[in-house]
Short mmCIF file of C-alpha atoms in Angstrom, two decimals:
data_model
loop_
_atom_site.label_atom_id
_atom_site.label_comp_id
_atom_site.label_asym_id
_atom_site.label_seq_id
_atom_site.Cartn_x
_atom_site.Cartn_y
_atom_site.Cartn_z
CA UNK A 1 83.11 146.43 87.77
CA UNK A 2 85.11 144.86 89.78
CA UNK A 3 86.64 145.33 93.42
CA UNK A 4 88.62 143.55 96.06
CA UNK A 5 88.21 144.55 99.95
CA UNK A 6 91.03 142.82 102.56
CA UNK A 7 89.88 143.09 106.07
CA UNK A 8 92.67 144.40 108.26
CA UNK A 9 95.81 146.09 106.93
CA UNK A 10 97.93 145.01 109.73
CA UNK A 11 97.63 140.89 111.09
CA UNK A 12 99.98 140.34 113.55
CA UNK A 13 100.31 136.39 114.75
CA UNK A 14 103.25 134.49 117.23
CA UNK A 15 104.95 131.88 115.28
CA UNK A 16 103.45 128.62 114.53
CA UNK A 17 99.29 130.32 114.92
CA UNK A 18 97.10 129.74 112.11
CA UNK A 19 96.94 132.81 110.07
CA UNK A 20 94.03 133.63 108.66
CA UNK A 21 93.91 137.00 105.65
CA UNK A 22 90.53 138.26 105.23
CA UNK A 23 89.08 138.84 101.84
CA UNK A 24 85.45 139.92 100.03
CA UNK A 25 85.48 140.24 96.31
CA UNK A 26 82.34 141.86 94.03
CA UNK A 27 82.21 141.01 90.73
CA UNK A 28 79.45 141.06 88.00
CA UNK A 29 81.23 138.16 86.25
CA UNK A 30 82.76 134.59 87.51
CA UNK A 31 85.37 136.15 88.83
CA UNK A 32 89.31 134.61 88.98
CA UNK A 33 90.62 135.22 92.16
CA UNK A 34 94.48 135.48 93.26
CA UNK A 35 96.40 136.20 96.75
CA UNK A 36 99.91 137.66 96.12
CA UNK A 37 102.87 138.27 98.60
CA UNK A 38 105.35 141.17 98.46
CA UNK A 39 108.52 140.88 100.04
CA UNK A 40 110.33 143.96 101.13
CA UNK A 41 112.64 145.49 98.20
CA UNK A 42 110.98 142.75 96.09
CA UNK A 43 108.03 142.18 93.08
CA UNK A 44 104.87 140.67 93.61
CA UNK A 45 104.88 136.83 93.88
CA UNK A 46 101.84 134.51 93.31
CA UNK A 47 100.72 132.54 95.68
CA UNK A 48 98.20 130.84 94.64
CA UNK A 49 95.24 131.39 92.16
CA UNK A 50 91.15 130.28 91.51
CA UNK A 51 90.06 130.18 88.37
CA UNK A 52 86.83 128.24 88.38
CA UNK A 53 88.08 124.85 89.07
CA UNK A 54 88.38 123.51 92.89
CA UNK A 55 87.16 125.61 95.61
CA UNK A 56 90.13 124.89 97.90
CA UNK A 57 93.39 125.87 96.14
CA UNK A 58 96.68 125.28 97.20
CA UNK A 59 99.78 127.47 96.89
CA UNK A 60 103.54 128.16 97.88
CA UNK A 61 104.81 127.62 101.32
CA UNK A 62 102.04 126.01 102.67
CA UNK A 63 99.24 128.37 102.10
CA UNK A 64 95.56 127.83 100.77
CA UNK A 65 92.47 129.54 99.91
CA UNK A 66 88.36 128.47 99.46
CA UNK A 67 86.37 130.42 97.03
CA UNK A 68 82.64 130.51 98.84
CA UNK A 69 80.80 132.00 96.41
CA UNK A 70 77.97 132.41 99.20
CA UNK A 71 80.08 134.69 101.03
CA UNK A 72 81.61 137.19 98.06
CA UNK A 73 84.96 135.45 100.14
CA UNK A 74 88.62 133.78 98.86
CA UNK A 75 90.65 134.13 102.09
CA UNK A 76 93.97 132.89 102.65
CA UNK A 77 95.32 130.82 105.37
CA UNK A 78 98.53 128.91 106.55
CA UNK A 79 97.96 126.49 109.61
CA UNK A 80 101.13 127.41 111.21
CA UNK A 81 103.46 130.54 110.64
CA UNK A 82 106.54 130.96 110.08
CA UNK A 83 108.86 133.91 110.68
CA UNK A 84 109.89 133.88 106.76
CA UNK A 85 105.76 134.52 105.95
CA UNK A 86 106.05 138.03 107.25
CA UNK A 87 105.54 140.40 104.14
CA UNK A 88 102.52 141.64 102.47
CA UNK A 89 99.50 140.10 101.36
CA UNK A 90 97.37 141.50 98.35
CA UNK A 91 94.33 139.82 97.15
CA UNK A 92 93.35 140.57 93.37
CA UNK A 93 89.88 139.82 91.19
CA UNK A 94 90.46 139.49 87.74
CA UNK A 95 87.60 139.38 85.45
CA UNK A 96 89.23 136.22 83.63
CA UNK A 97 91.47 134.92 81.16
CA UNK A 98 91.71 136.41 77.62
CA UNK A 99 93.94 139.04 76.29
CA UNK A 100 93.18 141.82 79.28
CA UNK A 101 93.95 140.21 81.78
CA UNK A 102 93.70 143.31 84.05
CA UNK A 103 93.87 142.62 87.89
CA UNK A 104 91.95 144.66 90.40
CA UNK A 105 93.71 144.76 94.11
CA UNK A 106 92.88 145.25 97.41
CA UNK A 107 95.18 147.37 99.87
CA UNK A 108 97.13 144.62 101.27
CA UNK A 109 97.47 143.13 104.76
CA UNK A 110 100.73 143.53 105.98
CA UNK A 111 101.61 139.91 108.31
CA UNK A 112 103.98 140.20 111.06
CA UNK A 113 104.64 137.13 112.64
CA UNK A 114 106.38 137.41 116.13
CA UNK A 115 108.86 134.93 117.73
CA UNK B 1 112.72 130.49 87.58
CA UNK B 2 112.98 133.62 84.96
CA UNK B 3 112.78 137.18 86.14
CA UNK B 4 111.62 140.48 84.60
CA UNK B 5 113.76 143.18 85.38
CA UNK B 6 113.19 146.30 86.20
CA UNK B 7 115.41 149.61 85.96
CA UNK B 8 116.16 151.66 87.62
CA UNK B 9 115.05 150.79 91.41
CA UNK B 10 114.85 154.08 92.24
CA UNK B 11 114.28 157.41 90.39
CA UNK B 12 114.16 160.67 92.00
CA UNK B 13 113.32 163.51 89.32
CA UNK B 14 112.05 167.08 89.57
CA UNK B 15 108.47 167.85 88.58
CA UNK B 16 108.01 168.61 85.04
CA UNK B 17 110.99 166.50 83.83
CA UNK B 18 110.39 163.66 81.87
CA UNK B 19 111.63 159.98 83.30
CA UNK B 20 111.33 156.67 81.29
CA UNK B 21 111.16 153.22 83.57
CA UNK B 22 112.46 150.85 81.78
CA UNK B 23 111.55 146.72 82.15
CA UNK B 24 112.76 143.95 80.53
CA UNK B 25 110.29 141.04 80.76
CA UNK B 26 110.64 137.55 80.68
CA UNK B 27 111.87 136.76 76.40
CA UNK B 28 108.73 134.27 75.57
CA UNK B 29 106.13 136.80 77.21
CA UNK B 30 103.79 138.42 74.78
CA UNK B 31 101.22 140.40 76.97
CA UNK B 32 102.98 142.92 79.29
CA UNK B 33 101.42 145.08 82.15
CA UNK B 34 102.12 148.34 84.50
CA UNK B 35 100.55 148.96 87.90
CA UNK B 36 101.62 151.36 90.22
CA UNK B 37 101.48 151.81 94.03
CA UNK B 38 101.19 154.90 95.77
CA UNK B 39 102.23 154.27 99.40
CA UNK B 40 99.67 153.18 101.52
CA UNK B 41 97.28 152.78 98.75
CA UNK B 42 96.46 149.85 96.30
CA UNK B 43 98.27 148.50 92.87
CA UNK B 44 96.47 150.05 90.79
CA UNK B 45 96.29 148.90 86.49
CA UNK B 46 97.40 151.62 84.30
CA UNK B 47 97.67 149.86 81.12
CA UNK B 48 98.37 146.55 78.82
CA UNK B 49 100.34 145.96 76.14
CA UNK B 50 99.85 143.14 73.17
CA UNK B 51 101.01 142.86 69.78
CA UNK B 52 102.79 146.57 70.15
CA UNK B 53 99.75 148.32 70.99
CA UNK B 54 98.10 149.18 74.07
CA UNK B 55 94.76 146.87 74.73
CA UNK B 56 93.72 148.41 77.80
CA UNK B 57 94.49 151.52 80.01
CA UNK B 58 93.07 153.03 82.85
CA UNK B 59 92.29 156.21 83.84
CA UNK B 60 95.03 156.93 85.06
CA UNK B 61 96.94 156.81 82.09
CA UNK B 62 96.76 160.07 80.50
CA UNK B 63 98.21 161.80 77.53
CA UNK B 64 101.13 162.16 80.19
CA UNK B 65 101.78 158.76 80.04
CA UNK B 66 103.01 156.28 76.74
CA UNK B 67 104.97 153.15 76.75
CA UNK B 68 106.35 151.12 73.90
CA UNK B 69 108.46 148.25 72.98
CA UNK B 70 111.30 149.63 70.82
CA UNK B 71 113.57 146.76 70.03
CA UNK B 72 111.51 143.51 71.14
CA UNK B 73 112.87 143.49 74.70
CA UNK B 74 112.60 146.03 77.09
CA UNK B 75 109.35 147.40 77.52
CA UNK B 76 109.32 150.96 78.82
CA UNK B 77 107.16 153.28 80.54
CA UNK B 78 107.21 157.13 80.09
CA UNK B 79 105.93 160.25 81.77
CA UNK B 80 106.46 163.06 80.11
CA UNK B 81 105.98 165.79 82.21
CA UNK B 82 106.20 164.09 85.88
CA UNK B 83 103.77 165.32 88.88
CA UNK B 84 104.17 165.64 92.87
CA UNK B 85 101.37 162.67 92.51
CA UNK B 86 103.22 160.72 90.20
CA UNK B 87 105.24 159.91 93.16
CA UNK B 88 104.75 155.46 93.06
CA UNK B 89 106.30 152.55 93.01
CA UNK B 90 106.28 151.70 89.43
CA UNK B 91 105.77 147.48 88.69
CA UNK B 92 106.41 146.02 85.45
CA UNK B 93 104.66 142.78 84.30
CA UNK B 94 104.30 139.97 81.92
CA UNK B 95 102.47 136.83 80.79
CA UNK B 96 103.03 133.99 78.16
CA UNK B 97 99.85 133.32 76.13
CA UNK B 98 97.89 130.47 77.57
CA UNK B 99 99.22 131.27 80.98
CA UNK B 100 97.47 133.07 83.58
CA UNK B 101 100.03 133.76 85.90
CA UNK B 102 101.31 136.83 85.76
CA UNK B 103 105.50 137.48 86.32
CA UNK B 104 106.23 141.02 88.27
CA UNK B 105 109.35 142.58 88.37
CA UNK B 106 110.33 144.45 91.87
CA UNK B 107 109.57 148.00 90.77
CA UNK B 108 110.98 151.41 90.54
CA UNK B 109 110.45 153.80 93.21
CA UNK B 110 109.68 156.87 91.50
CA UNK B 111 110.24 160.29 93.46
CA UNK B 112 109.36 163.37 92.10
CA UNK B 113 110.27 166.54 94.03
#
């Protein structure tokens, strides 16, 4: 089984701080890891993605992401916010590739990012 | 980039009626998804869809709940006899083959009274 945990379900940060979006995974498998941001009135949007390659991913708009296996962790950070990075944050396990595909996600950290 | 499209945005239907939530995904997609969100909880998996049958469903997804792919496009959701706790936002999604990332559309905000 599988199961995503996002510490905090409100992050609130002044423009230009580091933000930082907690997450602990548990899976019984090499797990694929994803962060995903929700817009209001809009779908989910990936971010950015681990699936076994480097540690330190990259994604959209200036965020990234380390996998540390040690610490069950993939959590998400931008070095400086912006006002258009306030939305919400969901981080999702997936057990891998193949036809199921099924994502398991965590509650979602909503960022507000204040002028 | 492409979208998949989801109708209606919102649905507001008495309990017991039946509602169908319709998506069209992206044309070259071939495995297609729903999660729902109740508010203030997670997305949770209901079920997947491949080769017009269902490969995977959760729990969730009861005898109350079917979807199908009709004509080769839209890709739609039903509930046949609709709960108070059926009350979610409804998100569609898709994937091509060899691609991992999975395309959402913005959901349908299902009400039931």
């Amino acid at each position: 089984a599988q199961s995503v945990t996002q510490l905090g379900s409100h992050v609130s940060v002044s423009e230009g701080a580091l933000v930082l979006l907690r997450c602990n995974y548990s899976s019984s498998v090499p797990p694929y890891l994803f962060w995903y941001v929700q817009y209001p009135n809009q779908g989910l949007q990936l971010l950015l993605k681990y699936t076994s390659a480097a540690t330190l991913v990259k994604g959209i708009n200036g965020f990234e992401a380390e996998f540390k296996k040690s610490e069950t962790s993939f959590h998400l950070t931008k070095p400086s916010a912006h006002m258009s990075d306030a939305a919400e944050y969901f981080c999702a396990v997936s057990r891998g590739g193949g036809s199921n595909y099924k994502l398991t996600f965590g509650k979602g950290t909503l960022l507000t990012v204040n002028p | 980039e492409p979208e998949v499209t989801q109708t209606p945005s919102h649905q507001v239907t008495q309990m017991g009626q039946e509602v169908i939530l319709r998506c069209v995904p992206i044309s070259n997609h071939l495995y297609f998804y729903w999660y729902r969100q109740i508010l203030g909880q997670k997305v949770e998996f209901l079920v997947s869809f491949y080769n017009n049958e269902i490969s995977e469903k959760s729990e969730i997804f009861d005898d109350q709940f079917s979807v199908e792919r009709p004509d080769g496009s839209n890709f739609t959701l039903k509930i046949r006899s609709t709960k108070l706790e059926d009350s979610a936002m409804y998100f569609c999604a898709g994937r091509g083959r060899t691609n991992e990332k999975l395309f959402f559309g913005s959901g349908t905000q299902l009400s039931v009274l």
